[in-house]
PDB file of C-alpha atoms and ligand atoms in Angstrom:
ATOM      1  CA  UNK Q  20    -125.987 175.621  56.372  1.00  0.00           C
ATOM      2  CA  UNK Q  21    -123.118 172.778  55.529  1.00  0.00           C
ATOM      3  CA  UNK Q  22    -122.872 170.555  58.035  1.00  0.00           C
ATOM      4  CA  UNK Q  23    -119.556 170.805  60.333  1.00  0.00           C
ATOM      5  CA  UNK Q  24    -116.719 168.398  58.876  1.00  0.00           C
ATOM      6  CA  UNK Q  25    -115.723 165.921  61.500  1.00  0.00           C
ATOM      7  CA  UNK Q  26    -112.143 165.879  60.618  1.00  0.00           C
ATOM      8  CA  UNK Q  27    -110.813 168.404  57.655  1.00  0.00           C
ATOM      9  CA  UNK Q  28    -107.498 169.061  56.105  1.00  0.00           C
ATOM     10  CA  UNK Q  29    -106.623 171.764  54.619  1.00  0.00           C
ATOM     11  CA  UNK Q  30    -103.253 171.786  52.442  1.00  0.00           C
ATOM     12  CA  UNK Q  31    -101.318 170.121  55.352  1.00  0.00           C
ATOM     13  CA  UNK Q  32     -97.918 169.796  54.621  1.00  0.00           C
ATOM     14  CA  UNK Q  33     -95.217 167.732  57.179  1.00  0.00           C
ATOM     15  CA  UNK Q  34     -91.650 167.733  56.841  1.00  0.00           C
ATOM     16  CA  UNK Q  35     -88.997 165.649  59.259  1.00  0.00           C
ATOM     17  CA  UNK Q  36     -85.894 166.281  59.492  1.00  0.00           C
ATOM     18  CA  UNK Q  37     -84.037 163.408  58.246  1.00  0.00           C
ATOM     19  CA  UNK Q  38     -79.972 162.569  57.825  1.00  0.00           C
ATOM     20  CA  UNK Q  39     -79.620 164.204  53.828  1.00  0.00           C
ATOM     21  CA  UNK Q  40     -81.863 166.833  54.812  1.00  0.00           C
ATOM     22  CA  UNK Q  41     -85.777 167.517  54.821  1.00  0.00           C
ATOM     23  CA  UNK Q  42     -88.184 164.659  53.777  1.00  0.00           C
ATOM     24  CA  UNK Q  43     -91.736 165.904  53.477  1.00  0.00           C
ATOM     25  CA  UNK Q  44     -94.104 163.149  54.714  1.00  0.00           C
ATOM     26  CA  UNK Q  45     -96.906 164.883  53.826  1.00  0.00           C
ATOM     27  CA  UNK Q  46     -97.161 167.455  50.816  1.00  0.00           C
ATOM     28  CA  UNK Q  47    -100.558 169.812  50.340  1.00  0.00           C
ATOM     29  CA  UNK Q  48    -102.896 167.176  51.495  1.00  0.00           C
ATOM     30  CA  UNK Q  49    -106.577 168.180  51.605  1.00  0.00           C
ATOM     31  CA  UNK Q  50    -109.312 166.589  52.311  1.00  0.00           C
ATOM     32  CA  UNK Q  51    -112.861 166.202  54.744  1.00  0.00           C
ATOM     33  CA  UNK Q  52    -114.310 163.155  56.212  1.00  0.00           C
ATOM     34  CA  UNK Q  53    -118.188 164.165  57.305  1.00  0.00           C
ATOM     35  CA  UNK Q  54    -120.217 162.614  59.675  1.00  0.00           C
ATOM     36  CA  UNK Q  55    -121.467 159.373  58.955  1.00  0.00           C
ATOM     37  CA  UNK Q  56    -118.261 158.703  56.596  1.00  0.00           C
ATOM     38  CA  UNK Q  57    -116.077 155.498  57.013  1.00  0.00           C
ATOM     39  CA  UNK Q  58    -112.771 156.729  54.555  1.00  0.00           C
ATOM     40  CA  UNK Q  59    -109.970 153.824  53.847  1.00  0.00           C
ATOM     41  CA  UNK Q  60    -106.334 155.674  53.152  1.00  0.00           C
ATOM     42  CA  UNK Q  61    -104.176 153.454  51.623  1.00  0.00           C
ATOM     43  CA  UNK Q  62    -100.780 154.062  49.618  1.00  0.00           C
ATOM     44  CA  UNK Q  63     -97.209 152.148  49.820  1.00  0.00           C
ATOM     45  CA  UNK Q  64     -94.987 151.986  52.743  1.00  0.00           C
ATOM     46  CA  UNK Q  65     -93.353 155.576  53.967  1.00  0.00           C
ATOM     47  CA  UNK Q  66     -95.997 157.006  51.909  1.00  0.00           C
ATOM     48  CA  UNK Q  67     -97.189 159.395  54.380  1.00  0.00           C
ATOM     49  CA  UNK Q  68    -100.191 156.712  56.343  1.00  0.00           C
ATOM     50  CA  UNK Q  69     -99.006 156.986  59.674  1.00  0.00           C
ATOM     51  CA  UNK Q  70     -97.955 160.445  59.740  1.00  0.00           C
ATOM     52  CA  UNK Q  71    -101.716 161.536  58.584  1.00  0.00           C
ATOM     53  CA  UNK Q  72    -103.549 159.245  60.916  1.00  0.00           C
ATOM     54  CA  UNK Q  73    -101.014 160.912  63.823  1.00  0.00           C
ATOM     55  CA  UNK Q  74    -101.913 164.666  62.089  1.00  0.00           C
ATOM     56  CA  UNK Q  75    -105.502 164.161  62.114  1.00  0.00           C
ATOM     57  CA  UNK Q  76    -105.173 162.621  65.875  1.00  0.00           C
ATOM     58  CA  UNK Q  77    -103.646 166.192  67.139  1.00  0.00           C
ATOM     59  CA  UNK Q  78    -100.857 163.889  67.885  1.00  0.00           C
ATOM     60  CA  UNK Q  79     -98.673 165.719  65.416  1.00  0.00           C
ATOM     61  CA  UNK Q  80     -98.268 169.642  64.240  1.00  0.00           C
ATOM     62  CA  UNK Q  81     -98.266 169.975  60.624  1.00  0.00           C
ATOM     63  CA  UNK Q  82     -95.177 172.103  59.454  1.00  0.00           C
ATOM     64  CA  UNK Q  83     -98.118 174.165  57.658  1.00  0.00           C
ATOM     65  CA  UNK Q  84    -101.523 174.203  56.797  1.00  0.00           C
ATOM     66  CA  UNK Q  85    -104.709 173.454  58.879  1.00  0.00           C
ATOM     67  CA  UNK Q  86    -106.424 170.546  60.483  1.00  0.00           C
ATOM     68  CA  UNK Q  87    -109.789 171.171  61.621  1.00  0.00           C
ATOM     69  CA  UNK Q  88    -111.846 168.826  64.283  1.00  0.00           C
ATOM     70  CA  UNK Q  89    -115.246 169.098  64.569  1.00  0.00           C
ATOM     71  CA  UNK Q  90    -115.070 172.845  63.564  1.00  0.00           C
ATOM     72  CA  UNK Q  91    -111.595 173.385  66.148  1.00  0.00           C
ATOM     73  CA  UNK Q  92    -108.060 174.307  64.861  1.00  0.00           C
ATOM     74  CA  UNK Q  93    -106.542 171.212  66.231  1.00  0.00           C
ATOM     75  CA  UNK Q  94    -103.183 173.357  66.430  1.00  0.00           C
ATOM     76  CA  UNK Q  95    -104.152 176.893  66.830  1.00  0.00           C
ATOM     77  CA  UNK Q  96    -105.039 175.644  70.004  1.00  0.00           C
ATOM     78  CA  UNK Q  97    -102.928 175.598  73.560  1.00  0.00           C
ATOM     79  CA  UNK Q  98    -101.480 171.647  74.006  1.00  0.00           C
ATOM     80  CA  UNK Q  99    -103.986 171.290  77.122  1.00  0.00           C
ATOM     81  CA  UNK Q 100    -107.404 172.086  74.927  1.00  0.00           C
ATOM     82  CA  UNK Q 101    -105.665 169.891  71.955  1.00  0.00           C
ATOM     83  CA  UNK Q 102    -104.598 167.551  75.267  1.00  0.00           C
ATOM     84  CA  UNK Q 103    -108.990 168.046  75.818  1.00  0.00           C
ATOM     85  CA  UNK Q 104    -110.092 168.137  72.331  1.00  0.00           C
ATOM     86  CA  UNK Q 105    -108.165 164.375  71.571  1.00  0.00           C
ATOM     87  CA  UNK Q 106    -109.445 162.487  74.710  1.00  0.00           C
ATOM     88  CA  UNK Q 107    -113.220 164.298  74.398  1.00  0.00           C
ATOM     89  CA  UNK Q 108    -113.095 163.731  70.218  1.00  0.00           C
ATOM     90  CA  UNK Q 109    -110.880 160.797  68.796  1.00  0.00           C
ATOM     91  CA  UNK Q 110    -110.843 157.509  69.787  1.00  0.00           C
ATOM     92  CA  UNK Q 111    -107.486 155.076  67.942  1.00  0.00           C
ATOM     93  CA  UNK Q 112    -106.988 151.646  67.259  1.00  0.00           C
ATOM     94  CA  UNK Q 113    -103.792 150.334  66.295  1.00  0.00           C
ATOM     95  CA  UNK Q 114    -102.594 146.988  64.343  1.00  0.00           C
ATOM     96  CA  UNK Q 115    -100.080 146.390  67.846  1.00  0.00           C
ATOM     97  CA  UNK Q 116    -103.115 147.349  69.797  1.00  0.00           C
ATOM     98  CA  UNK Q 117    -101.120 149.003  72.448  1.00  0.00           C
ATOM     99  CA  UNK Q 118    -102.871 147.350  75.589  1.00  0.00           C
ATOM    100  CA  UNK Q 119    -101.401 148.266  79.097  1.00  0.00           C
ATOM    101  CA  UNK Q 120     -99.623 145.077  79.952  1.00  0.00           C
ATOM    102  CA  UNK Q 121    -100.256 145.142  83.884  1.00  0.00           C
ATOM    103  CA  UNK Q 122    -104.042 146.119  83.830  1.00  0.00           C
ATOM    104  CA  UNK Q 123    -106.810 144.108  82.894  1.00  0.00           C
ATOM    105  CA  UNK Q 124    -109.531 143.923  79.873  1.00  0.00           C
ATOM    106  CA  UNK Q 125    -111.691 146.084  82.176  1.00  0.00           C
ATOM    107  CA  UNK Q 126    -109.266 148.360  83.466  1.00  0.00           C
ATOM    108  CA  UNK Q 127    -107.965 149.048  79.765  1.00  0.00           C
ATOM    109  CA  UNK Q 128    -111.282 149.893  78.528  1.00  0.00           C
ATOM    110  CA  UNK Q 129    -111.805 152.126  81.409  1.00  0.00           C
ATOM    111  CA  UNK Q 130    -108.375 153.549  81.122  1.00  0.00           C
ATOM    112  CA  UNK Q 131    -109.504 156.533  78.582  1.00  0.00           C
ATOM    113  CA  UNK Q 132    -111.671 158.270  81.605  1.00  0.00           C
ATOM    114  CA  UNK Q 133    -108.266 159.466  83.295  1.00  0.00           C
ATOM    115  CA  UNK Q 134    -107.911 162.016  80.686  1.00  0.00           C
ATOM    116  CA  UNK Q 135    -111.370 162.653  80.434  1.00  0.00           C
ATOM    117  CA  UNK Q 136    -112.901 161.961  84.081  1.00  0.00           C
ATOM    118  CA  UNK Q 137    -117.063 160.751  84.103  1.00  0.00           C
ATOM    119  CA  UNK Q 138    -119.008 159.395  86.582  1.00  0.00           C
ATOM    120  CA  UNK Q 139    -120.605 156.915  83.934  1.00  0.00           C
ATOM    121  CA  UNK Q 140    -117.286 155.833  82.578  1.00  0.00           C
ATOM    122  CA  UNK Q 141    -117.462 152.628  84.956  1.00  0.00           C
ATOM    123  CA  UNK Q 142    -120.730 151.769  84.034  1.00  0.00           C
ATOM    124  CA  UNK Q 143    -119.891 152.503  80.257  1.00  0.00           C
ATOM    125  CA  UNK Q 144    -116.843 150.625  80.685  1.00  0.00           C
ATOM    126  CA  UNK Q 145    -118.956 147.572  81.783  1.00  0.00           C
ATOM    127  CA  UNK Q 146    -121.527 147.811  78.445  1.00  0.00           C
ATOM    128  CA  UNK Q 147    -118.791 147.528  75.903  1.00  0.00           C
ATOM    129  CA  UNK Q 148    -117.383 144.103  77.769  1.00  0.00           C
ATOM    130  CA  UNK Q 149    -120.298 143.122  77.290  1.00  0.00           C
ATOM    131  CA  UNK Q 150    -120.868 144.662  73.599  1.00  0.00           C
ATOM    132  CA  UNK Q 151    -117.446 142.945  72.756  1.00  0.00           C
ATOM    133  CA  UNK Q 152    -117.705 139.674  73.950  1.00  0.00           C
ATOM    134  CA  UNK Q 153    -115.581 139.863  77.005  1.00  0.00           C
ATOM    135  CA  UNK Q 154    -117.086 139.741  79.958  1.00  0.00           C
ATOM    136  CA  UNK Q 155    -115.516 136.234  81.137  1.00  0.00           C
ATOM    137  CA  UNK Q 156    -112.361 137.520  80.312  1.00  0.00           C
ATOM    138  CA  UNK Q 157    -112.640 141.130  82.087  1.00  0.00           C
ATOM    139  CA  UNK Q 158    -110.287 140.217  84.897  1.00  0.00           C
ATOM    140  CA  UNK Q 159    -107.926 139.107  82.744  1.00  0.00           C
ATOM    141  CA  UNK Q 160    -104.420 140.761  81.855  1.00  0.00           C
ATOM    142  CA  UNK Q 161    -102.939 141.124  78.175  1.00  0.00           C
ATOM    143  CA  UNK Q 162    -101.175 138.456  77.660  1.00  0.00           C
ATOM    144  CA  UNK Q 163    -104.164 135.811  78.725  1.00  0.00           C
ATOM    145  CA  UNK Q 164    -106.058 136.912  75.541  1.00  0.00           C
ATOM    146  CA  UNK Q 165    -106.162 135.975  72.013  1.00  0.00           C
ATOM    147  CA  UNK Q 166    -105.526 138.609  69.668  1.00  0.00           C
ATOM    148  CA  UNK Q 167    -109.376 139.070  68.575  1.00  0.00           C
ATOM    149  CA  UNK Q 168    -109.710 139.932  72.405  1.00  0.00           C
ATOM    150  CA  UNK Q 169    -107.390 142.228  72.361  1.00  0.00           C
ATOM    151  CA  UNK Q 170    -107.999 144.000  69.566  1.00  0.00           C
ATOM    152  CA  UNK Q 171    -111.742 143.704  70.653  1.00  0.00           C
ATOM    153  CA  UNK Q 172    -111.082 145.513  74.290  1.00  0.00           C
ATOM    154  CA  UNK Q 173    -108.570 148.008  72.326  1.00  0.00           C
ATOM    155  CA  UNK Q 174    -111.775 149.068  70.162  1.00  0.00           C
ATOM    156  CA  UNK Q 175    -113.730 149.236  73.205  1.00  0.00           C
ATOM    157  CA  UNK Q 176    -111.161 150.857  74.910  1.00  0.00           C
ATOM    158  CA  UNK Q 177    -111.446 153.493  72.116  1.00  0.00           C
ATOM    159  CA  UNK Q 178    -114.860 153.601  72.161  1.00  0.00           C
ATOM    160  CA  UNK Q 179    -115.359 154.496  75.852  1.00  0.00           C
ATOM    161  CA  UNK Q 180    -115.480 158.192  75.361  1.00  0.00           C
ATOM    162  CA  UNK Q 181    -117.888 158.519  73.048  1.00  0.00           C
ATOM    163  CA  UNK Q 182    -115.328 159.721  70.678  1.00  0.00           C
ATOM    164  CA  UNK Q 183    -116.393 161.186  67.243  1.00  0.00           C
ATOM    165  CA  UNK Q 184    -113.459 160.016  65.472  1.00  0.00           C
ATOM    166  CA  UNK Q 185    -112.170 156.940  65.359  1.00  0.00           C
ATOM    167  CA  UNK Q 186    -108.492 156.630  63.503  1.00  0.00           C
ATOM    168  CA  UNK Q 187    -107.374 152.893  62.786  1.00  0.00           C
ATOM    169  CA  UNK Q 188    -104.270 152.087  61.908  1.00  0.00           C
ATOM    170  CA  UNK Q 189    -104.371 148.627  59.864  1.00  0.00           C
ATOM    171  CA  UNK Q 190    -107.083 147.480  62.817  1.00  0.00           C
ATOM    172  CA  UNK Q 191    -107.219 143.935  60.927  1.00  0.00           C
ATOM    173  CA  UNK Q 192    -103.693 143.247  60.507  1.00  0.00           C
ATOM    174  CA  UNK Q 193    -103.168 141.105  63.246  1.00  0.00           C
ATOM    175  CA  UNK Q 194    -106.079 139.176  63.337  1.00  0.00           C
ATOM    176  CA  UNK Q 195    -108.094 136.144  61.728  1.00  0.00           C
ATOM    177  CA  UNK Q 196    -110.969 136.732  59.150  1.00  0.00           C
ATOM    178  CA  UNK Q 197    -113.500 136.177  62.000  1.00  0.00           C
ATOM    179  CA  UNK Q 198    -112.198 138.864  64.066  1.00  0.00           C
ATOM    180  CA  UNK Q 199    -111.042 140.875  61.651  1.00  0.00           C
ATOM    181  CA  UNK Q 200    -115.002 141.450  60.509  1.00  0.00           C
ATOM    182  CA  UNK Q 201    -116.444 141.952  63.993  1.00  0.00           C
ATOM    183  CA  UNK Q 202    -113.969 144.829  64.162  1.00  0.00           C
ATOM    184  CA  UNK Q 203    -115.169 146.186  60.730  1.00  0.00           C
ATOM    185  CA  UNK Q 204    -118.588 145.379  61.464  1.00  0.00           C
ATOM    186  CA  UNK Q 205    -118.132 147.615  64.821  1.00  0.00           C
ATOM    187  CA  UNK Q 206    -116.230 150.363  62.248  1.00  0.00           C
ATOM    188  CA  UNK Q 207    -118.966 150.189  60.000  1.00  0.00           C
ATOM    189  CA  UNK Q 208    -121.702 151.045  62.860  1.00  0.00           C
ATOM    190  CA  UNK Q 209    -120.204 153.626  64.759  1.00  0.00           C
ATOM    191  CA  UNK Q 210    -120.287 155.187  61.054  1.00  0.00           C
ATOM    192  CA  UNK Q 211    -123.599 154.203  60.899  1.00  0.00           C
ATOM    193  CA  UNK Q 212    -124.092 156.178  64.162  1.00  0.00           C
ATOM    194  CA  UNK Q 213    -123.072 159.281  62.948  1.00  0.00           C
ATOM    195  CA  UNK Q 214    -119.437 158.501  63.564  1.00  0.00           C
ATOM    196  CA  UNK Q 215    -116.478 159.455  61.286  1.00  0.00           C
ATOM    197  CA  UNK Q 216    -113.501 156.571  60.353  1.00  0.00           C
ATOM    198  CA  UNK Q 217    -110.530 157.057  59.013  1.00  0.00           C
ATOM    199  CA  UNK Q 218    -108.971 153.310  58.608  1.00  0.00           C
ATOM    200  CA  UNK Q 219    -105.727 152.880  57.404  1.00  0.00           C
ATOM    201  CA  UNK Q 220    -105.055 149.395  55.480  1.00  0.00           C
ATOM    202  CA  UNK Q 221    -103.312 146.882  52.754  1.00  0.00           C
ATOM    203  CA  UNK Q 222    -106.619 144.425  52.871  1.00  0.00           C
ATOM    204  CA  UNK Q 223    -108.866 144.714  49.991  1.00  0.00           C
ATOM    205  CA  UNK Q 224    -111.536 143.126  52.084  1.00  0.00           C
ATOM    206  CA  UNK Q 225    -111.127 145.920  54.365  1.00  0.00           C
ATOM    207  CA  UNK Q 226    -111.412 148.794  51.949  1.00  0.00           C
ATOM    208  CA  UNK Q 227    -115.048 147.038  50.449  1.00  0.00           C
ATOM    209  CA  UNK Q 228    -116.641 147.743  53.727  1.00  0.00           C
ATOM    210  CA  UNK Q 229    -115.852 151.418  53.402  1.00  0.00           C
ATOM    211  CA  UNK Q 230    -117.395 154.456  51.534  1.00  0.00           C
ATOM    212  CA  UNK Q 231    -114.233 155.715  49.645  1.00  0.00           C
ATOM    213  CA  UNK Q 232    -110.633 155.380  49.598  1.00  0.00           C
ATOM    214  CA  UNK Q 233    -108.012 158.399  50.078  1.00  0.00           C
ATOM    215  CA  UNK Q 234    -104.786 156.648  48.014  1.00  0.00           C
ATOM    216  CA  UNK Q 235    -101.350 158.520  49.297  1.00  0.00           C
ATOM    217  CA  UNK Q 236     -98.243 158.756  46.888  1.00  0.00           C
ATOM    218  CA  UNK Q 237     -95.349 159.898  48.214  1.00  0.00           C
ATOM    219  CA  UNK Q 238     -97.399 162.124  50.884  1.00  0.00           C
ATOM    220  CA  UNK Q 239     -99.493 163.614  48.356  1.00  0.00           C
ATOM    221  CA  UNK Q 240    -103.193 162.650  47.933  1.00  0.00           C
ATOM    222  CA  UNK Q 241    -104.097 161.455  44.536  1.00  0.00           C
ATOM    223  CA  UNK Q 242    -107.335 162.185  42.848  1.00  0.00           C
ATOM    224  CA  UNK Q 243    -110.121 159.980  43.426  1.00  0.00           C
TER     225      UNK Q 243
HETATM  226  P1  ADP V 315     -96.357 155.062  56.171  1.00  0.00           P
HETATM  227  O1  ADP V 315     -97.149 155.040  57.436  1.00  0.00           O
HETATM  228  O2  ADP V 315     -97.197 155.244  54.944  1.00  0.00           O
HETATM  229  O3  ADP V 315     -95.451 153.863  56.043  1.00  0.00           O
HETATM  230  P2  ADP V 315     -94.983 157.325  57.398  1.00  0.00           P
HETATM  231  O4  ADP V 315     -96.031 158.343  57.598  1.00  0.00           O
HETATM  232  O5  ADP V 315     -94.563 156.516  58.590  1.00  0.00           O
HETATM  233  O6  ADP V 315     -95.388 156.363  56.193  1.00  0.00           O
HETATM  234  O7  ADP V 315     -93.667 158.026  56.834  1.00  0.00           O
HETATM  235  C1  ADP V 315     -93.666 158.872  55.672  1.00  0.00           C
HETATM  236  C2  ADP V 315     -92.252 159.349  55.392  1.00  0.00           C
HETATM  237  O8  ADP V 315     -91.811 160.224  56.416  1.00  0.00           O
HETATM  238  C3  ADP V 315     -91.226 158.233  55.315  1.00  0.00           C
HETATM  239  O9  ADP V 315     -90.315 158.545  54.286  1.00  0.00           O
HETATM  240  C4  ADP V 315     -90.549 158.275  56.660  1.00  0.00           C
HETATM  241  O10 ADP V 315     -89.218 157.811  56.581  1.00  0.00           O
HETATM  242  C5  ADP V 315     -90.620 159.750  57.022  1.00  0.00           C
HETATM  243  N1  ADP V 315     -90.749 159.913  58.486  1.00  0.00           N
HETATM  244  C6  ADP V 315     -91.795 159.550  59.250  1.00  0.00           C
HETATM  245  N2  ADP V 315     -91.591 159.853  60.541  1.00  0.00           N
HETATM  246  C7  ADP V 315     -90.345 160.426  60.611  1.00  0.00           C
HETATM  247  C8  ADP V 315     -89.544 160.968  61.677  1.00  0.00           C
HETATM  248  N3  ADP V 315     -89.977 160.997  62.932  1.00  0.00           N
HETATM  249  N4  ADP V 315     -88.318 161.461  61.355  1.00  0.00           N
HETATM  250  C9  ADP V 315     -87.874 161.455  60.081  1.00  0.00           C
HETATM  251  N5  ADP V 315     -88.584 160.984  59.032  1.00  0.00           N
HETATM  252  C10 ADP V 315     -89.800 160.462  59.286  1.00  0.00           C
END
């Protein structure tokens, strides 16, 4: 039997309504990440990045075509089991990192576990501060953190559900070569773990720590 396909696409196409009339985003794109699989997409700006990381997140219904997650049609689905399937399945990370400003490190990490309640999720939430580096800085807010911290409890943060997906949007862009690496190196073993990445990014550094590249032209996947 073929093993389930953590995230698939199949001939997803997104249009938006824009002021001339419809601009399609994305055009036919199909393609499977598997388990185990840490996948680069690159391409130019307004080339579609964004709107395929939100598509694969169930953040976004395709204008047609199918997305399956872990063998579930994302959006044949009611919003509250997509609303279930996102906080049980995919985990993001974002180049803004997207912190809540008025809770701390610890608090952010454990914020995930409101959509997805667990009596371990406090005790989880613990581990990763210490996995990342952060437990003398747990009780602090936001904007009393470098930006490796940040992005470090944002990957934690993403991490605390056990998610099966991770999506990263340019995850690196903000930060220095040393923290730009532990965050691949933490990519590189939830992959390793049996894990599925889909990393969006400009840095060829970035894109050498991964198993293949998806390039995007003008919303339409070219061939490898
Ligand atoms: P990238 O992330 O590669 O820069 P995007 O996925 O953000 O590209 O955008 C792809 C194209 O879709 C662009 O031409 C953009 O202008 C258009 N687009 C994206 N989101 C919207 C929206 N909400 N409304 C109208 N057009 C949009």
């Amino acid at each position: 039997m073929m093993a389930t396909m953590m995230i698939e696409f199949q001939n997803v196409t997104r249009e938006f309504q824009g002021p001339t009339g419809k601009v399609a985003a994305l055009t036919d794109v199909s393609f499977a990440v598997e388990p185990g699989e840490f996948v680069a997409v690159v391409g130019p700006s307004g080339c579609g990045k964004s709107t395929l990381l939100l598509t694969a997140g169930a953040l976004l219904t395709p204008s047609s075509g199918t997305v399956m997650l872990d063998g579930s049609d994302v959006y044949g689905r009611s919003g509250a089991v997509r609303r279930h399937l996102r906080a049980k399945k995919v985990g993001f990370v974002f180049q803004q990192f997207h912190l809540l400003p008025y809770l701390t490190v610890y608090e952010n990490i454990l914020a995930p576990s409101v959509a997805l309640p667990s009596p371990d999720a406090p005790k989880r939430a613990t581990e990763l501060v210490e996995r990342f580096g952060l437990a003398d800085r747990a009780q602090h807010v936001p904007a009393q953190l470098s930006t490796g911290e940040k992005q470090r409890t944002a990957l934690a943060r993403a991490l605390l559900n056990r998610p099966l997906l991770l999506l990263a949007d340019e995850p690196t862009g903000n930060l220095d070569p040393e923290n730009g690496q532990t965050v691949l190196q933490a990519l590189v073993e939830f992959a390793q773990a049996g894990g599925a990445v889909l990393m969006v990014t400009h840095e060829q550094g970035a894109t050498e720590m991964t198993h293949r590249t998806l390039r995007l032209v003008n919303g339409r996947l070219q061939d490898p």
